[in-house]
Amino acid sequence: MFNSAPIDTSDKPRLYAELAEQARGLLGGERNMIANAANFAALVWHALPALNWCGFYLYDGRELVVGPFQGRPACVRIPLGKGVCGTAAVTRQTQVVPDVNAFDGHIACDSASRSEIVVPLFAGESLFGVWDVDSPELARFDEADRAGMERLCAVFMEALAPAHEEAA
Ligand code: SME
């Protein structure tokens, strides 16, 4: 059984470093993508304060389709280039949105969302999907969250296809 130890949420670099360690322990050794994605979303949901949604949108070869998540039911399909998620996928850049109402084309799945961060996920050069986190607080995410979320996502992608095996 996995039990996460309490983490000091005021020190973001330390919080994300500890969370990355926990993610490595939780996901390492398991290759089932759905299992790992579900546990990853649950880990982040319970560790980070002030979230109202966190989860995956997975690329099906045409568009982004909602995957394992925590929070209220969400929009199912997001075309590439649309919303914060589709923008992250096309630009290949993490999107940190301090005020979702000021983001042109933001897709409102939950009217409680005020700020959002979306990390694009790539397996080599191929789009895998995006990791999307919403908050009911304005400007909930900053550069420390960007660095931390990217680090966490690297742990998730590495668990799916460990680099040492890719190279073999
Ligand atoms: N706000 C996202 C849509 C997904 S929900 O936040 C879960 C967007 O604009 O792409």
PDB file of C-alpha atoms and ligand atoms in Angstrom:
ATOM      1  CA  MET A   1       0.000   0.000   0.000  1.00  0.00           C
ATOM      2  CA  PHE A   2       1.332   3.428  -0.869  1.00  0.00           C
ATOM      3  CA  ASN A   3       1.257   6.078   1.830  1.00  0.00           C
ATOM      4  CA  SER A   4       2.612   9.508   1.004  1.00  0.00           C
ATOM      5  CA  ALA A   5       4.408  11.248   3.850  1.00  0.00           C
ATOM      6  CA  PRO A   6       3.237  14.766   4.737  1.00  0.00           C
ATOM      7  CA  ILE A   7       5.140  17.359   2.711  1.00  0.00           C
ATOM      8  CA  ASP A   8       5.845  21.036   3.480  1.00  0.00           C
ATOM      9  CA  THR A   9       3.867  22.751   0.693  1.00  0.00           C
ATOM     10  CA  SER A  10       5.395  26.216   1.246  1.00  0.00           C
ATOM     11  CA  ASP A  11       8.808  25.239  -0.180  1.00  0.00           C
ATOM     12  CA  LYS A  12       7.921  24.463  -3.792  1.00  0.00           C
ATOM     13  CA  PRO A  13      11.321  23.214  -5.045  1.00  0.00           C
ATOM     14  CA  ARG A  14      11.541  20.829  -2.105  1.00  0.00           C
ATOM     15  CA  LEU A  15       7.884  19.834  -2.435  1.00  0.00           C
ATOM     16  CA  TYR A  16       8.317  18.905  -6.098  1.00  0.00           C
ATOM     17  CA  ALA A  17      11.606  17.112  -5.445  1.00  0.00           C
ATOM     18  CA  GLU A  18       9.941  14.962  -2.785  1.00  0.00           C
ATOM     19  CA  LEU A  19       6.902  14.425  -4.978  1.00  0.00           C
ATOM     20  CA  ALA A  20       9.135  13.317  -7.850  1.00  0.00           C
ATOM     21  CA  GLU A  21      10.732  10.752  -5.534  1.00  0.00           C
ATOM     22  CA  GLN A  22       7.302   9.505  -4.492  1.00  0.00           C
ATOM     23  CA  ALA A  23       6.197   9.312  -8.129  1.00  0.00           C
ATOM     24  CA  ARG A  24       9.315   7.317  -9.013  1.00  0.00           C
ATOM     25  CA  GLY A  25       8.501   4.841  -6.240  1.00  0.00           C
ATOM     26  CA  LEU A  26       4.840   4.658  -7.155  1.00  0.00           C
ATOM     27  CA  LEU A  27       5.214   4.247 -10.922  1.00  0.00           C
ATOM     28  CA  GLY A  28       8.610   2.610 -11.296  1.00  0.00           C
ATOM     29  CA  GLY A  29       8.406  -0.981 -12.427  1.00  0.00           C
ATOM     30  CA  GLU A  30       4.831  -0.673 -13.746  1.00  0.00           C
ATOM     31  CA  ARG A  31       4.311  -0.207 -17.491  1.00  0.00           C
ATOM     32  CA  ASN A  32       0.533  -0.033 -17.670  1.00  0.00           C
ATOM     33  CA  MET A  33      -0.080   3.499 -18.843  1.00  0.00           C
ATOM     34  CA  ILE A  34      -3.624   3.812 -17.460  1.00  0.00           C
ATOM     35  CA  ALA A  35      -2.560   2.506 -14.037  1.00  0.00           C
ATOM     36  CA  ASN A  36       0.396   4.888 -13.866  1.00  0.00           C
ATOM     37  CA  ALA A  37      -1.584   7.867 -15.154  1.00  0.00           C
ATOM     38  CA  ALA A  38      -4.355   7.258 -12.607  1.00  0.00           C
ATOM     39  CA  ASN A  39      -1.920   6.936  -9.703  1.00  0.00           C
ATOM     40  CA  PHE A  40       0.061   9.970 -10.875  1.00  0.00           C
ATOM     41  CA  ALA A  41      -3.082  12.124 -10.928  1.00  0.00           C
ATOM     42  CA  ALA A  42      -4.112  10.888  -7.467  1.00  0.00           C
ATOM     43  CA  LEU A  43      -0.629  11.524  -6.054  1.00  0.00           C
ATOM     44  CA  VAL A  44      -0.554  15.137  -7.255  1.00  0.00           C
ATOM     45  CA  TRP A  45      -4.194  15.778  -6.286  1.00  0.00           C
ATOM     46  CA  HIS A  46      -3.544  14.820  -2.670  1.00  0.00           C
ATOM     47  CA  ALA A  47      -0.117  16.467  -2.369  1.00  0.00           C
ATOM     48  CA  LEU A  48      -0.690  19.936  -3.827  1.00  0.00           C
ATOM     49  CA  PRO A  49      -2.950  22.547  -2.248  1.00  0.00           C
ATOM     50  CA  ALA A  50      -5.605  24.618  -4.041  1.00  0.00           C
ATOM     51  CA  LEU A  51      -6.397  22.417  -7.046  1.00  0.00           C
ATOM     52  CA  ASN A  52      -9.817  21.756  -8.537  1.00  0.00           C
ATOM     53  CA  TRP A  53      -8.703  19.457 -11.360  1.00  0.00           C
ATOM     54  CA  CYS A  54      -5.616  17.571 -12.442  1.00  0.00           C
ATOM     55  CA  GLY A  55      -5.265  14.964 -15.110  1.00  0.00           C
ATOM     56  CA  PHE A  56      -4.220  13.834 -18.549  1.00  0.00           C
ATOM     57  CA  TYR A  57      -5.422  14.536 -22.052  1.00  0.00           C
ATOM     58  CA  LEU A  58      -4.045  11.824 -24.324  1.00  0.00           C
ATOM     59  CA  TYR A  59      -3.337  12.241 -28.040  1.00  0.00           C
ATOM     60  CA  ASP A  60      -5.300   9.701 -30.081  1.00  0.00           C
ATOM     61  CA  GLY A  61      -3.634  10.575 -33.383  1.00  0.00           C
ATOM     62  CA  ARG A  62      -6.202  13.281 -34.150  1.00  0.00           C
ATOM     63  CA  GLU A  63      -6.999  15.237 -31.008  1.00  0.00           C
ATOM     64  CA  LEU A  64      -6.622  15.251 -27.232  1.00  0.00           C
ATOM     65  CA  VAL A  65      -8.973  12.938 -25.325  1.00  0.00           C
ATOM     66  CA  VAL A  66      -9.471  13.078 -21.571  1.00  0.00           C
ATOM     67  CA  GLY A  67      -7.606  10.385 -19.633  1.00  0.00           C
ATOM     68  CA  PRO A  68      -7.166   9.554 -15.942  1.00  0.00           C
ATOM     69  CA  PHE A  69      -7.857  12.565 -13.734  1.00  0.00           C
ATOM     70  CA  GLN A  70      -9.057  13.825 -10.348  1.00  0.00           C
ATOM     71  CA  GLY A  71     -11.795  16.423 -10.003  1.00  0.00           C
ATOM     72  CA  ARG A  72     -15.139  17.016 -11.664  1.00  0.00           C
ATOM     73  CA  PRO A  73     -16.050  15.400 -14.991  1.00  0.00           C
ATOM     74  CA  ALA A  74     -14.315  17.308 -17.792  1.00  0.00           C
ATOM     75  CA  CYS A  75     -14.568  18.101 -21.511  1.00  0.00           C
ATOM     76  CA  VAL A  76     -13.800  14.916 -23.422  1.00  0.00           C
ATOM     77  CA  ARG A  77     -12.091  16.084 -26.628  1.00  0.00           C
ATOM     78  CA  ILE A  78      -9.845  19.072 -27.308  1.00  0.00           C
ATOM     79  CA  PRO A  79      -8.587  19.750 -30.854  1.00  0.00           C
ATOM     80  CA  LEU A  80      -4.870  20.490 -31.272  1.00  0.00           C
ATOM     81  CA  GLY A  81      -4.282  24.231 -31.079  1.00  0.00           C
ATOM     82  CA  LYS A  82      -7.460  24.850 -29.055  1.00  0.00           C
ATOM     83  CA  GLY A  83      -7.613  25.915 -25.424  1.00  0.00           C
ATOM     84  CA  VAL A  84      -4.660  25.884 -23.065  1.00  0.00           C
ATOM     85  CA  CYS A  85      -4.192  22.130 -23.586  1.00  0.00           C
ATOM     86  CA  GLY A  86      -4.206  22.260 -27.374  1.00  0.00           C
ATOM     87  CA  THR A  87      -1.853  25.250 -27.290  1.00  0.00           C
ATOM     88  CA  ALA A  88       0.640  23.381 -25.090  1.00  0.00           C
ATOM     89  CA  ALA A  89       0.508  20.407 -27.470  1.00  0.00           C
ATOM     90  CA  VAL A  90       1.146  22.489 -30.586  1.00  0.00           C
ATOM     91  CA  THR A  91       3.748  24.882 -29.181  1.00  0.00           C
ATOM     92  CA  ARG A  92       5.477  22.082 -27.217  1.00  0.00           C
ATOM     93  CA  GLN A  93       5.811  24.618 -24.396  1.00  0.00           C
ATOM     94  CA  THR A  94       4.415  24.438 -20.886  1.00  0.00           C
ATOM     95  CA  GLN A  95       1.596  26.966 -20.555  1.00  0.00           C
ATOM     96  CA  VAL A  96       1.364  28.814 -17.241  1.00  0.00           C
ATOM     97  CA  VAL A  97      -1.893  30.781 -17.248  1.00  0.00           C
ATOM     98  CA  PRO A  98      -2.323  33.101 -14.242  1.00  0.00           C
ATOM     99  CA  ASP A  99      -5.868  34.114 -15.258  1.00  0.00           C
ATOM    100  CA  VAL A 100      -7.794  31.711 -17.479  1.00  0.00           C
ATOM    101  CA  ASN A 101     -10.318  34.420 -18.372  1.00  0.00           C
ATOM    102  CA  ALA A 102      -7.490  36.420 -19.971  1.00  0.00           C
ATOM    103  CA  PHE A 103      -6.352  33.456 -22.118  1.00  0.00           C
ATOM    104  CA  ASP A 104      -7.836  33.725 -25.586  1.00  0.00           C
ATOM    105  CA  GLY A 105      -9.637  30.455 -26.366  1.00  0.00           C
ATOM    106  CA  HIS A 106      -9.509  28.980 -22.881  1.00  0.00           C
ATOM    107  CA  ILE A 107     -11.924  26.034 -22.626  1.00  0.00           C
ATOM    108  CA  ALA A 108     -13.900  26.231 -19.378  1.00  0.00           C
ATOM    109  CA  CYS A 109     -14.686  22.717 -18.171  1.00  0.00           C
ATOM    110  CA  ASP A 110     -15.207  23.813 -14.574  1.00  0.00           C
ATOM    111  CA  SER A 111     -16.335  27.375 -13.915  1.00  0.00           C
ATOM    112  CA  ALA A 112     -14.386  27.271 -10.628  1.00  0.00           C
ATOM    113  CA  SER A 113     -11.044  27.312 -12.482  1.00  0.00           C
ATOM    114  CA  ARG A 114      -9.141  30.603 -12.264  1.00  0.00           C
ATOM    115  CA  SER A 115      -5.588  29.601 -13.207  1.00  0.00           C
ATOM    116  CA  GLU A 116      -4.033  26.670 -14.998  1.00  0.00           C
ATOM    117  CA  ILE A 117      -0.773  24.983 -15.973  1.00  0.00           C
ATOM    118  CA  VAL A 118      -0.424  22.533 -18.863  1.00  0.00           C
ATOM    119  CA  VAL A 119       2.722  20.513 -19.611  1.00  0.00           C
ATOM    120  CA  PRO A 120       3.027  18.891 -23.059  1.00  0.00           C
ATOM    121  CA  LEU A 121       4.152  15.256 -23.025  1.00  0.00           C
ATOM    122  CA  PHE A 122       6.298  13.782 -25.765  1.00  0.00           C
ATOM    123  CA  ALA A 123       7.628  10.263 -26.279  1.00  0.00           C
ATOM    124  CA  GLY A 124      10.714  11.144 -28.270  1.00  0.00           C
ATOM    125  CA  GLU A 125       9.353  13.378 -31.036  1.00  0.00           C
ATOM    126  CA  SER A 126       5.802  11.997 -30.849  1.00  0.00           C
ATOM    127  CA  LEU A 127       3.033  13.823 -29.025  1.00  0.00           C
ATOM    128  CA  PHE A 128       1.770  11.626 -26.189  1.00  0.00           C
ATOM    129  CA  GLY A 129      -0.667  14.097 -24.599  1.00  0.00           C
ATOM    130  CA  VAL A 130      -0.682  16.833 -21.976  1.00  0.00           C
ATOM    131  CA  TRP A 131      -0.754  17.036 -18.193  1.00  0.00           C
ATOM    132  CA  ASP A 132      -3.308  19.666 -17.110  1.00  0.00           C
ATOM    133  CA  VAL A 133      -3.748  21.173 -13.617  1.00  0.00           C
ATOM    134  CA  ASP A 134      -6.407  23.755 -12.677  1.00  0.00           C
ATOM    135  CA  SER A 135      -6.797  25.908  -9.572  1.00  0.00           C
ATOM    136  CA  PRO A 136      -9.688  27.931  -8.175  1.00  0.00           C
ATOM    137  CA  GLU A 137      -7.077  30.582  -7.156  1.00  0.00           C
ATOM    138  CA  LEU A 138      -5.794  33.295  -9.485  1.00  0.00           C
ATOM    139  CA  ALA A 139      -2.075  32.966 -10.313  1.00  0.00           C
ATOM    140  CA  ARG A 140      -1.749  29.705  -8.386  1.00  0.00           C
ATOM    141  CA  PHE A 141       1.149  28.512 -10.594  1.00  0.00           C
ATOM    142  CA  ASP A 142       4.546  30.163 -11.042  1.00  0.00           C
ATOM    143  CA  GLU A 143       7.964  29.310 -12.436  1.00  0.00           C
ATOM    144  CA  ALA A 144       8.636  26.934  -9.534  1.00  0.00           C
ATOM    145  CA  ASP A 145       5.466  25.038 -10.463  1.00  0.00           C
ATOM    146  CA  ARG A 146       6.508  24.977 -14.107  1.00  0.00           C
ATOM    147  CA  ALA A 147       9.888  23.458 -13.222  1.00  0.00           C
ATOM    148  CA  GLY A 148       8.336  21.074 -10.703  1.00  0.00           C
ATOM    149  CA  MET A 149       5.506  19.880 -12.952  1.00  0.00           C
ATOM    150  CA  GLU A 150       7.940  19.327 -15.839  1.00  0.00           C
ATOM    151  CA  ARG A 151      10.133  17.279 -13.520  1.00  0.00           C
ATOM    152  CA  LEU A 152       7.147  15.207 -12.376  1.00  0.00           C
ATOM    153  CA  CYS A 153       6.037  14.650 -15.962  1.00  0.00           C
ATOM    154  CA  ALA A 154       9.547  13.467 -16.863  1.00  0.00           C
ATOM    155  CA  VAL A 155       9.209  10.807 -14.130  1.00  0.00           C
ATOM    156  CA  PHE A 156       5.852   9.737 -15.594  1.00  0.00           C
ATOM    157  CA  MET A 157       7.192   9.465 -19.155  1.00  0.00           C
ATOM    158  CA  GLU A 158      10.359   7.697 -17.994  1.00  0.00           C
ATOM    159  CA  ALA A 159       8.271   5.047 -16.182  1.00  0.00           C
ATOM    160  CA  LEU A 160       6.469   4.254 -19.460  1.00  0.00           C
ATOM    161  CA  ALA A 161       9.653   3.702 -21.424  1.00  0.00           C
ATOM    162  CA  PRO A 162      12.822   3.722 -19.338  1.00  0.00           C
ATOM    163  CA  ALA A 163      15.683   5.364 -21.258  1.00  0.00           C
ATOM    164  CA  HIS A 164      18.104   2.543 -20.517  1.00  0.00           C
ATOM    165  CA  GLU A 165      15.739   0.106 -22.263  1.00  0.00           C
ATOM    166  CA  GLU A 166      15.027   2.456 -25.172  1.00  0.00           C
ATOM    167  CA  ALA A 167      18.727   2.553 -25.852  1.00  0.00           C
ATOM    168  CA  ALA A 168      19.106  -1.229 -25.625  1.00  0.00           C
TER     169      ALA A 168
HETATM  170  N1  SME B   1      -9.051  24.477 -19.598  1.00  0.00           N
HETATM  171  C1  SME B   1      -8.549  23.497 -20.535  1.00  0.00           C
HETATM  172  C2  SME B   1      -9.566  22.428 -20.809  1.00  0.00           C
HETATM  173  C3  SME B   1      -9.453  21.238 -19.917  1.00  0.00           C
HETATM  174  S1  SME B   1     -10.087  21.489 -18.372  1.00  0.00           S
HETATM  175  O1  SME B   1      -9.333  22.561 -17.699  1.00  0.00           O
HETATM  176  C4  SME B   1     -10.011  20.105 -17.457  1.00  0.00           C
HETATM  177  C5  SME B   1      -8.147  24.180 -21.831  1.00  0.00           C
HETATM  178  O2  SME B   1      -8.404  25.359 -22.014  1.00  0.00           O
HETATM  179  O3  SME B   1      -7.543  23.503 -22.672  1.00  0.00           O
END
